[in-house]
Coordinates of C-alpha atoms in Angstrom, one line a residue:
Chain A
X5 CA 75.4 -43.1 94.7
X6 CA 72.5 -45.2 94.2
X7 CA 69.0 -43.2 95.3
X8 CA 65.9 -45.1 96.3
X9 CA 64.0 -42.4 95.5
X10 CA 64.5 -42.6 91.8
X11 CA 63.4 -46.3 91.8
X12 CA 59.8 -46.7 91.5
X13 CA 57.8 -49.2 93.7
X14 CA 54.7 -49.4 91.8
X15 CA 54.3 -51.6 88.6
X16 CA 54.9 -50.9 84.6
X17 CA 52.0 -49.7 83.7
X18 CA 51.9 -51.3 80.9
X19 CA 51.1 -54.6 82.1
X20 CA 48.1 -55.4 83.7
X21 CA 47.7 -57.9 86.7
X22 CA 45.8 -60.8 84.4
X23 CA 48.2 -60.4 81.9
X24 CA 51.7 -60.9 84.5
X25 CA 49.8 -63.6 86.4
X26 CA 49.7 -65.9 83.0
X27 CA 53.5 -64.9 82.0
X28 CA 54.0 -65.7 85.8
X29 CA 53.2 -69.5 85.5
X30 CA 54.6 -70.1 81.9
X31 CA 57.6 -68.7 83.9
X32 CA 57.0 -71.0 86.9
X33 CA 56.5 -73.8 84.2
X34 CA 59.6 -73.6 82.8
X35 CA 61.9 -72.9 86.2
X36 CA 60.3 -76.1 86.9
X37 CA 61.9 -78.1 83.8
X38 CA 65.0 -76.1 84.4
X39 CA 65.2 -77.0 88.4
X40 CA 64.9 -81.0 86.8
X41 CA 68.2 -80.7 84.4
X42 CA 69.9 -78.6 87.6
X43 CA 69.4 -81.6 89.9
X44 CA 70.2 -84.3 87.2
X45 CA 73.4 -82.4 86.0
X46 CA 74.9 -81.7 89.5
X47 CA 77.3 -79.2 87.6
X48 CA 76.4 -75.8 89.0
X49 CA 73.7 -74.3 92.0
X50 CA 72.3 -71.6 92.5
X51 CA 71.9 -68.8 95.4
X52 CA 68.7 -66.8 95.3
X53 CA 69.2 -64.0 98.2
X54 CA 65.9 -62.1 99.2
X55 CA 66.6 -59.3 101.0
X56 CA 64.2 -56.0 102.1
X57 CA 62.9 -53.9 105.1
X58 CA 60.3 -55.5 107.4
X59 CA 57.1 -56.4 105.7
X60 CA 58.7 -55.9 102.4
X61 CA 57.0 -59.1 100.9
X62 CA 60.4 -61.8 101.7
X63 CA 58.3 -65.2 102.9
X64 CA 55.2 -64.5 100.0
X65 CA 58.0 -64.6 97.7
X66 CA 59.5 -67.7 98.7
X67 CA 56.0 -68.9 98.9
X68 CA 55.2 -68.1 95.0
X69 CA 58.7 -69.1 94.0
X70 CA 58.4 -72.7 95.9
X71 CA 55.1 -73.5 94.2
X72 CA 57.2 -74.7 91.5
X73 CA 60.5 -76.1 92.8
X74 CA 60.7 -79.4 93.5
X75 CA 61.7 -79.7 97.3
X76 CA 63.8 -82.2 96.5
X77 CA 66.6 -80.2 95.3
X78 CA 65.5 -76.4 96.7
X79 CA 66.1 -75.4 100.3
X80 CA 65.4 -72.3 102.1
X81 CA 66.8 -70.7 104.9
X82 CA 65.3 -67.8 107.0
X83 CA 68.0 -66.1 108.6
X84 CA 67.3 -64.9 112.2
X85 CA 69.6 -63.1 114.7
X86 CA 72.4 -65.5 115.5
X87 CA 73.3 -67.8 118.4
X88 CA 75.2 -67.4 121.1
X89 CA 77.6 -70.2 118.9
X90 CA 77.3 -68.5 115.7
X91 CA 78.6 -65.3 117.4
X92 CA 81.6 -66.6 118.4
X93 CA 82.6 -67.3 114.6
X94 CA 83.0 -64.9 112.1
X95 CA 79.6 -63.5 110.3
X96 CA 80.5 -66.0 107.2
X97 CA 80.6 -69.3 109.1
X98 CA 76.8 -69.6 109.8
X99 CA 76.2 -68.5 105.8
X100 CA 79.1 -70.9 104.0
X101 CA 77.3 -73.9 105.9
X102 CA 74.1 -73.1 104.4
X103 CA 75.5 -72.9 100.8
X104 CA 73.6 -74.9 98.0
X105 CA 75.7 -77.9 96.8
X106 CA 76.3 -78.8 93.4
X107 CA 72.9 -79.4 91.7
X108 CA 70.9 -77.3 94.5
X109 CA 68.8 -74.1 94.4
X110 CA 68.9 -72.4 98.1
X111 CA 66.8 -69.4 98.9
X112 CA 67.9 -66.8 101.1
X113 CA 65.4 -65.1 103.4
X114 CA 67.2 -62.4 104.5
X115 CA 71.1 -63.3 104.3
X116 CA 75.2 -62.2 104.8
X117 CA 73.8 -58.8 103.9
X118 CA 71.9 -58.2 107.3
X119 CA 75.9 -58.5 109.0
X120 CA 76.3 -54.8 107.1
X121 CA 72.8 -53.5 107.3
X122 CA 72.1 -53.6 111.4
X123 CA 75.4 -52.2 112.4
X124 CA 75.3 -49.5 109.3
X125 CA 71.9 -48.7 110.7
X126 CA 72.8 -48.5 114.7
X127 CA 76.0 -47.4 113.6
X128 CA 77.9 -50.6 115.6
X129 CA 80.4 -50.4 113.3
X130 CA 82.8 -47.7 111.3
X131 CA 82.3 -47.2 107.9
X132 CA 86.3 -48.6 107.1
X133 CA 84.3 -52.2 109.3
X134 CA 81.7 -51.8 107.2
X135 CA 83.7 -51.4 103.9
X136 CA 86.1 -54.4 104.6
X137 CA 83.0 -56.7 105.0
X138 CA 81.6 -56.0 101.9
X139 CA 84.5 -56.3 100.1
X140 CA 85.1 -59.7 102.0
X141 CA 81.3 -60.8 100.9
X142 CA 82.0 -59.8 97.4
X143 CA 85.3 -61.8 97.3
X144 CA 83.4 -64.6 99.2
X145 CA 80.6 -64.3 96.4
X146 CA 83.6 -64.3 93.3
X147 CA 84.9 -67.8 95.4
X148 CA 82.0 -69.9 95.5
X149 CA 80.9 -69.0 92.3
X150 CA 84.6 -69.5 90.8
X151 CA 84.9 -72.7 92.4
X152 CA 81.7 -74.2 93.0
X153 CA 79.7 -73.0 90.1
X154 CA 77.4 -70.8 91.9
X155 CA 75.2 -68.4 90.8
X156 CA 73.6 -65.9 92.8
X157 CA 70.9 -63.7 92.3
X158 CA 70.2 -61.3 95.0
X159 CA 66.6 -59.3 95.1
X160 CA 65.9 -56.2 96.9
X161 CA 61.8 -55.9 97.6
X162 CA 61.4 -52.0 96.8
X163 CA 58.6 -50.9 98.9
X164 CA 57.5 -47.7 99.8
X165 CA 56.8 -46.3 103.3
X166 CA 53.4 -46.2 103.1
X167 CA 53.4 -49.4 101.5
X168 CA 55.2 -50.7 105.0
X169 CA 52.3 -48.7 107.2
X170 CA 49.8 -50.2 105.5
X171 CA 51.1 -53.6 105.7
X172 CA 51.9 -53.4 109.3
X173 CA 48.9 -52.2 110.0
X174 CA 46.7 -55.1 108.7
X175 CA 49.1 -57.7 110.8
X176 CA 47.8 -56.2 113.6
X177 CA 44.2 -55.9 112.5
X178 CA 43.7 -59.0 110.6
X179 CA 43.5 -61.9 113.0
X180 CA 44.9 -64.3 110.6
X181 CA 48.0 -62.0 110.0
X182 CA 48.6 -61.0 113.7
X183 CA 51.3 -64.1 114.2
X184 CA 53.4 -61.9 111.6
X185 CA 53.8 -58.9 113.9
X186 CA 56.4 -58.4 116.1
X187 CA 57.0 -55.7 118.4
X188 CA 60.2 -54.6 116.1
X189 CA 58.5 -53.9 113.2
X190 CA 57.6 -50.3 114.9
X191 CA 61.4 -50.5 115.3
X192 CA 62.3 -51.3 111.5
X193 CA 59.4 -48.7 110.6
X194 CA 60.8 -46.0 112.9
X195 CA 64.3 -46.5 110.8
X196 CA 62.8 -47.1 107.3
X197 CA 64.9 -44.3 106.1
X198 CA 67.8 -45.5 107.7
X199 CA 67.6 -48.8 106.3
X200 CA 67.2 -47.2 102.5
X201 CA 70.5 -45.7 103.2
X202 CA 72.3 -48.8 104.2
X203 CA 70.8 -50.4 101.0
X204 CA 72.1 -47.7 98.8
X205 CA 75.4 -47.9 100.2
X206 CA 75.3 -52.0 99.6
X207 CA 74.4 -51.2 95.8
X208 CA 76.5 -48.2 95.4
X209 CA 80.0 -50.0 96.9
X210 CA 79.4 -54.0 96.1
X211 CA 81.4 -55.0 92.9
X212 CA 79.2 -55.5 89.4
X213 CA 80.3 -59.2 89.5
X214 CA 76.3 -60.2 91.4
X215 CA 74.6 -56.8 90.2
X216 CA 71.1 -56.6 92.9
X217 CA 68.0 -56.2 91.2
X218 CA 65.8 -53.8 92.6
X219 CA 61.6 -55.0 92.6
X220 CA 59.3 -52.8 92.7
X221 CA 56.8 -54.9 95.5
X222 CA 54.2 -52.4 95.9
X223 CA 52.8 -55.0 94.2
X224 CA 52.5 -58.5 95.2
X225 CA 51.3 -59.6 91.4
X226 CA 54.0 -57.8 89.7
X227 CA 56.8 -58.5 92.2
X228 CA 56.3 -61.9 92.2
X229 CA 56.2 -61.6 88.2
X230 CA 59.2 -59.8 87.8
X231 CA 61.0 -62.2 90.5
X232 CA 60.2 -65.3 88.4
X233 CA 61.1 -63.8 85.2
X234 CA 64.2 -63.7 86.9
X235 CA 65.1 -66.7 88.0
X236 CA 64.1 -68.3 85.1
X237 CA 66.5 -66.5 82.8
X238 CA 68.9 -67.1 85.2
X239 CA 68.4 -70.9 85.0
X240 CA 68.5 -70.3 80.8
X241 CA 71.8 -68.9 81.5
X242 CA 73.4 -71.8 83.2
X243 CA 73.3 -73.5 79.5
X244 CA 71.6 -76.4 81.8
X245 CA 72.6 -80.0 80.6
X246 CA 71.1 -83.4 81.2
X247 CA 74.1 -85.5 82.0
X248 CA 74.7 -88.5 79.1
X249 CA 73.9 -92.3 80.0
X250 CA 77.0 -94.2 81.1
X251 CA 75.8 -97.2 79.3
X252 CA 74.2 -98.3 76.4
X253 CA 70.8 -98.6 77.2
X254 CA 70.6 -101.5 74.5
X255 CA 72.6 -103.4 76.7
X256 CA 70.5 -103.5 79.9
Chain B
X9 CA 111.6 -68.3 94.7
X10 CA 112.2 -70.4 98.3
X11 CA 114.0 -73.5 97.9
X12 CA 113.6 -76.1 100.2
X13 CA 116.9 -77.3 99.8
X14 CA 118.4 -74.2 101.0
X15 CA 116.7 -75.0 104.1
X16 CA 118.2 -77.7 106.7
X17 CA 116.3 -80.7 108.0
X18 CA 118.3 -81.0 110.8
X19 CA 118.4 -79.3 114.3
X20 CA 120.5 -76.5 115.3
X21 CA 124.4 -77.7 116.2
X22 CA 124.6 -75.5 119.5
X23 CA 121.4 -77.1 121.0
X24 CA 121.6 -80.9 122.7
X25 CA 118.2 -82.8 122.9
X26 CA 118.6 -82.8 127.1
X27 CA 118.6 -78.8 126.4
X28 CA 115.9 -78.9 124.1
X29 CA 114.0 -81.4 126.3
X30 CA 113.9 -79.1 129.3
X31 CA 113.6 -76.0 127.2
X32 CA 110.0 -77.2 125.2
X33 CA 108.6 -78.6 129.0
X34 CA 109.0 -75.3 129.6
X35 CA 107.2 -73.5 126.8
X36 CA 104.5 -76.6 127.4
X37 CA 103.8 -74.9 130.7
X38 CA 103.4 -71.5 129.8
X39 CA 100.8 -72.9 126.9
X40 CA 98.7 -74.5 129.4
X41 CA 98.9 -71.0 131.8
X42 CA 98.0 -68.5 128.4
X43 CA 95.7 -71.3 127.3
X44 CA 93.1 -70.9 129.9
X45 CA 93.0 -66.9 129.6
X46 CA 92.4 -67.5 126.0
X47 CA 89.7 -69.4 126.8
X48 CA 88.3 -67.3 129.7
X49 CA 88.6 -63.9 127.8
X50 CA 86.7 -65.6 124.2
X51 CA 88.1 -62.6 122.5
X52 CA 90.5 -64.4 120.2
X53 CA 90.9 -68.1 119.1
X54 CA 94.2 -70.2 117.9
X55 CA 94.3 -72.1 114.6
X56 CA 97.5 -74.5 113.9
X57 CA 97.9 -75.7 110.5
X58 CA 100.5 -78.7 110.4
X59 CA 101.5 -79.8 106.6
X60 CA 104.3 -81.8 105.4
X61 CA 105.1 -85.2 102.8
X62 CA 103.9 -88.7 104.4
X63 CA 105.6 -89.3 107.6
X64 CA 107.1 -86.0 108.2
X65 CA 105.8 -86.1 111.8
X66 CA 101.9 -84.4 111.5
X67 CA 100.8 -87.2 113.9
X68 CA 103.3 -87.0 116.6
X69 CA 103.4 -83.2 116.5
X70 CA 99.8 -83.3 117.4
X71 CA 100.1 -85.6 120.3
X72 CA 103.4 -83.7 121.8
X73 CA 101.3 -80.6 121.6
X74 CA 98.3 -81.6 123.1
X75 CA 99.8 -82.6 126.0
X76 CA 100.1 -79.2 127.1
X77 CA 96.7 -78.4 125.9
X78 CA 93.4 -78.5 128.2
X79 CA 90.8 -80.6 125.5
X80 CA 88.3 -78.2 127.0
X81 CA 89.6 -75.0 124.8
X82 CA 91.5 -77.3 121.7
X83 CA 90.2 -79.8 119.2
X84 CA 92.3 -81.4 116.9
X85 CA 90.8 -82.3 113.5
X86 CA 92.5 -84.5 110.8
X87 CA 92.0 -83.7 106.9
X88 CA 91.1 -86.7 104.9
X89 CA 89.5 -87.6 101.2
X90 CA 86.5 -85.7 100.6
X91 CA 82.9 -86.9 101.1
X92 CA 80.6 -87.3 98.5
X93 CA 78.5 -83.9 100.3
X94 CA 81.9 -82.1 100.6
X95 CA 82.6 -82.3 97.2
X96 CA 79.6 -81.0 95.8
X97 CA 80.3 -77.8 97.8
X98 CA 83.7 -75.3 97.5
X99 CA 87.1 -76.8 99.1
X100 CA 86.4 -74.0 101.8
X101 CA 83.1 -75.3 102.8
X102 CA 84.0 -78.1 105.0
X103 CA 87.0 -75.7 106.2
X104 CA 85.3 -73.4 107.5
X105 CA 82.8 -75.3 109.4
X106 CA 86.0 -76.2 111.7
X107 CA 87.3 -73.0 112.5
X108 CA 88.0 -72.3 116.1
X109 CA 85.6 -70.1 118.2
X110 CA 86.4 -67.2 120.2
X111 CA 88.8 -68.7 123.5
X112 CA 89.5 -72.3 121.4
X113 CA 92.5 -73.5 119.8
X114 CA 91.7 -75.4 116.7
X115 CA 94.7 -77.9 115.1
X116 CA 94.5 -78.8 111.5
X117 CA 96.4 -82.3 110.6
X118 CA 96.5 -81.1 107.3
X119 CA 94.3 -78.4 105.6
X120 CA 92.7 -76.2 102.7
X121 CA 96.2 -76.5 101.5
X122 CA 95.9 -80.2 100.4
X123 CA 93.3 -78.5 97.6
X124 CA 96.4 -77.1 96.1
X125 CA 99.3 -79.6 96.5
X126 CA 97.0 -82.2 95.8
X127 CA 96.1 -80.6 92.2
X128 CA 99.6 -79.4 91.6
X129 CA 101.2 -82.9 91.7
X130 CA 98.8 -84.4 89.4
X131 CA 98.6 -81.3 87.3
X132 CA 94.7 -81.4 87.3
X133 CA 94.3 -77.8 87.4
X134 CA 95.9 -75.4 85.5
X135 CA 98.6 -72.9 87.5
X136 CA 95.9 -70.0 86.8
X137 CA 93.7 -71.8 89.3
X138 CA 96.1 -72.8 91.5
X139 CA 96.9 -69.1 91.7
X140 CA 93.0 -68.3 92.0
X141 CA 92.6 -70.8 94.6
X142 CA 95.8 -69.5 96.5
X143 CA 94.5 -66.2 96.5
X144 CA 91.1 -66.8 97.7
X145 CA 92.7 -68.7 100.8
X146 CA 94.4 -65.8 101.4
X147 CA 91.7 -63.4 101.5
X148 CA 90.1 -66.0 104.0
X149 CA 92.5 -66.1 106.0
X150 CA 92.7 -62.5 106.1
X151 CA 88.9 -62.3 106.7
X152 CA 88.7 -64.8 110.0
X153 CA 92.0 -63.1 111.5
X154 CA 90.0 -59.6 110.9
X155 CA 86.7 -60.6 111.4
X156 CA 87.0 -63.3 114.1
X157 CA 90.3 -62.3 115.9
X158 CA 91.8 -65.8 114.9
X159 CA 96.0 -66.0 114.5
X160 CA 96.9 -68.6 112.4
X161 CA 100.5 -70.2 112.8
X162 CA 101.3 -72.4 109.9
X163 CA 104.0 -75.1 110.4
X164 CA 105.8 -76.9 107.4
X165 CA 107.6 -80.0 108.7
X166 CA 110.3 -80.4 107.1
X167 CA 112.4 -83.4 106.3
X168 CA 114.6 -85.5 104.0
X169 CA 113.8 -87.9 101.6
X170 CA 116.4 -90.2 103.8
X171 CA 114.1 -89.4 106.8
X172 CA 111.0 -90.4 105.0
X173 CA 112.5 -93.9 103.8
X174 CA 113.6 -94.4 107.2
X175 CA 110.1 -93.8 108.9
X176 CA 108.3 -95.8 106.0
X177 CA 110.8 -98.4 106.4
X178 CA 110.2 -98.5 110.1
X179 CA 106.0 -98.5 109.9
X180 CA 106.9 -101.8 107.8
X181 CA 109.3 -103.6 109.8
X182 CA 107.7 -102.5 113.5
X183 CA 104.7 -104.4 114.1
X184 CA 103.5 -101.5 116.7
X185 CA 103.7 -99.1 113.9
X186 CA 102.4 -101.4 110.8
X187 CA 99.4 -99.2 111.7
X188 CA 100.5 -96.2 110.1
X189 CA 101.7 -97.9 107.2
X190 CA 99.5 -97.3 104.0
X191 CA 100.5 -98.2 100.2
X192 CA 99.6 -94.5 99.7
X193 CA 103.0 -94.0 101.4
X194 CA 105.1 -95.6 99.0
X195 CA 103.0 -93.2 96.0
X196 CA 103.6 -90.1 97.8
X197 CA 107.3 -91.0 98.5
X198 CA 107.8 -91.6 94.7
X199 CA 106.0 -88.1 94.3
X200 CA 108.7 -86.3 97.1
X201 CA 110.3 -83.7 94.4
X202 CA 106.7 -83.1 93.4
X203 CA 105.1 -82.3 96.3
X204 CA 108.6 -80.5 97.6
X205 CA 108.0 -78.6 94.7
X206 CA 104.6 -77.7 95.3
X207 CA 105.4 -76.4 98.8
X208 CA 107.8 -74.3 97.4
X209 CA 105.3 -72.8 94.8
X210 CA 102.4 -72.2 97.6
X211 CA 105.4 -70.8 100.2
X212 CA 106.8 -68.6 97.3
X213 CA 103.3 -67.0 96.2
X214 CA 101.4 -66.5 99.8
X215 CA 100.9 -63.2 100.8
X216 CA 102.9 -62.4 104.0
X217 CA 99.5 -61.6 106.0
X218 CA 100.2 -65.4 108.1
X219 CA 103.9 -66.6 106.8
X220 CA 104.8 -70.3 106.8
X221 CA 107.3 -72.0 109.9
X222 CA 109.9 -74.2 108.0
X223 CA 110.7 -76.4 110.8
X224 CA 113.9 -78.9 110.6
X225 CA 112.0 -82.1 111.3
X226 CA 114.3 -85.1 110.6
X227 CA 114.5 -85.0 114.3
X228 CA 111.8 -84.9 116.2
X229 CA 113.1 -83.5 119.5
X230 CA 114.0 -80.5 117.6
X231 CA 111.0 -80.1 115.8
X232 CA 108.8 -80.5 118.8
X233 CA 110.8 -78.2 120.9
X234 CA 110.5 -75.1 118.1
X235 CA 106.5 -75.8 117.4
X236 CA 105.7 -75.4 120.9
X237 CA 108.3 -72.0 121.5
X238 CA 106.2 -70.7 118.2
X239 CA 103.1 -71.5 119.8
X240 CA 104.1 -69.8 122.6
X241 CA 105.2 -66.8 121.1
X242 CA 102.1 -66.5 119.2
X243 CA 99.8 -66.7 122.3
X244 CA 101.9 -64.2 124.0
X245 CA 101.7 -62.2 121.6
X246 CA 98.1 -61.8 121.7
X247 CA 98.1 -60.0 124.6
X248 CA 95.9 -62.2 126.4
X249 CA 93.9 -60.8 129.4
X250 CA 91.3 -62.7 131.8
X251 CA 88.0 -60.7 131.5
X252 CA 87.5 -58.4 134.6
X253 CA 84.5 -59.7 137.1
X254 CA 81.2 -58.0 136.7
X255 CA 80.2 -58.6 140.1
X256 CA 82.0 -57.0 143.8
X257 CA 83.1 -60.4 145.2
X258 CA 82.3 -58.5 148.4
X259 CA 78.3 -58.3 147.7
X260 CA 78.2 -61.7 146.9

């Protein structure tokens, strides 16, 4: 079993905050030129999942990551409790819909994973429920990116609990952050632990096929660092082609 | 292996049409009485898949069935060409989009299943990826019917390749049904053995989870009369139950 507790939250030390901020926009730099031969290739897509307890860092991180994709060809979708429609389909249906098409990036705020992680933490579901869904997410997962050419990357933003209190805290002292309180973050706070389990059981039963990587967000600077660095090998990976002129531009 | 020649195209000797007639008026009825608790208890939802060659009967099937259905519960949706934006997705994507909701009965005219015959006739995937791709619509399959409480009935019309000249013959010669004549027809009925074959093939390799109705279709009488008895049985079978009253009539 994956523990939490052995993963640390705070940054390598090793690395300062000036020094990841300038690898952070060589890294943005190049996601950028990457995103272009993505879009112009329409071969493959990719899936970025963001996924973390309340106040974990999810929407500054699809901030600093959409600073340098072109909207053109990058959506994101924050995933909220479902409608009264999408409840009468299976957990899946709102989620395939919402899949990036060839050539797209999508980001994932919050995502399929939330389906395992309420009922594992208010115990809705038995643990034989909750093992057949993430088997039928990991097969789902293998499917797309068999047939469609999909690449997911999934991110869990590691913070600690006092990290949390302190964050909750200033939404409800700082008057420009008080829209980003709600009422249930006492509720996700009051279950922090409970939610750590229900991650390490995610990451100690999901196939190795989408491996999660675990930030440590303590840190914005280095979070959103290590996030980028990411993605952008990611892109490297896809072997990213421009697509070859049909004609001979000599003969336009 | 199944061979489709081992099956029969024609009805049943012991059974007249005037008995058949009366018998699927009869299963017609009790659809329309177990449709409406299906749709008043939204636990469970219906999904008919109708496959066969070019003028095996998809169409009429359809229109004999939904006469017993109430439009308010059952759509009907017809399979065609891909769109530009389905293509760029997985061959489950716009599937899945059109899956029935808890209390509806959903009617494929065709289905996922053309992403396999389609590919097998004109050998433009390898059998590994037919396989892959049969195996991933299995585990679907077996995820909405867990997941979603969704039976699927699966209904292979089956006819003769005298049948299918006959019917082409007929959408030539009769002005009423030039309509329904397309010079796809005359490809797929050179491609008959093929595309038998590649029922055969899918039928053979399915897992049992949601097996395949070969119905005798050269008449259609006969194969009207068995489709709606299956359908019947299949909504009988799910134990159907109106949802009790929350209120005491008597306070109201």
């Amino acid at each position: 079993m994956i523990k939490l507790s052995e993963y640390s939250t705070e940054p390598d030390k090793d690395l300062s905050k000036e020094e990841a901020e300038e690898l952070r926009l060589k890294e943005l730099e190049r996601i950028e030129e990457l995103q272009i031969r993505l879009f112009a290739g329409k071969k493959k897509s990719l899936l970025i999942v963001l996924q973390g307890v309340d106040a974990s860092g999810k929407d500054g991180t699809v901030k600093k990551l959409f600073s340098a994709l072109n909207p053109l060809g990058c959506t994101c979708k924050a995933w909220k409790a479902p409608t009264q429609e999408e409840l009468s389909h299976d957990f899946l249906w709102r989620i395939h819909k919402e899949l990036p098409g060839k050539g797209w990036i999508q980001i994932f705020n919050r995502s399929h994973y939330e389906d395992i992680l309420v009922p594992f933490v208010y115990e809705s579901l038995s643990k034989d429920r909750l093992k057949d869904r993430l088997e039928f997410i990991d097969s789902f997962e293998e499917f797309v990116s068999e047939e469609n050419h999909t690449h997911i990357l999934k991110f869990f933003l590691h913070i600690s609990q006092e990290e949390q209190i302190k964050r909750i805290e200033e939404r409800l002292s700082n008057p420009e952050k008080n829209w980003k309180f709600d009422p249930s973050d006492l509720e996700a706070h009051k279950n922090f632990k409970k939610y750590q389990n229900a991650y390490e059981w995610i990451f100690s039963h999901s196939k190795e096929s989408f491996p999660w990587v675990i930030v440590p967000s303590d840190k914005k600077w280095y979070r959103d660092y290590l996030i980028a660095k990411s993605v952008r090998k990611e892109l490297e990976d896809m072997d990213l082609k421009y697509p070859k002129l049909e004609v001979q531009p000599a003969q336009i």
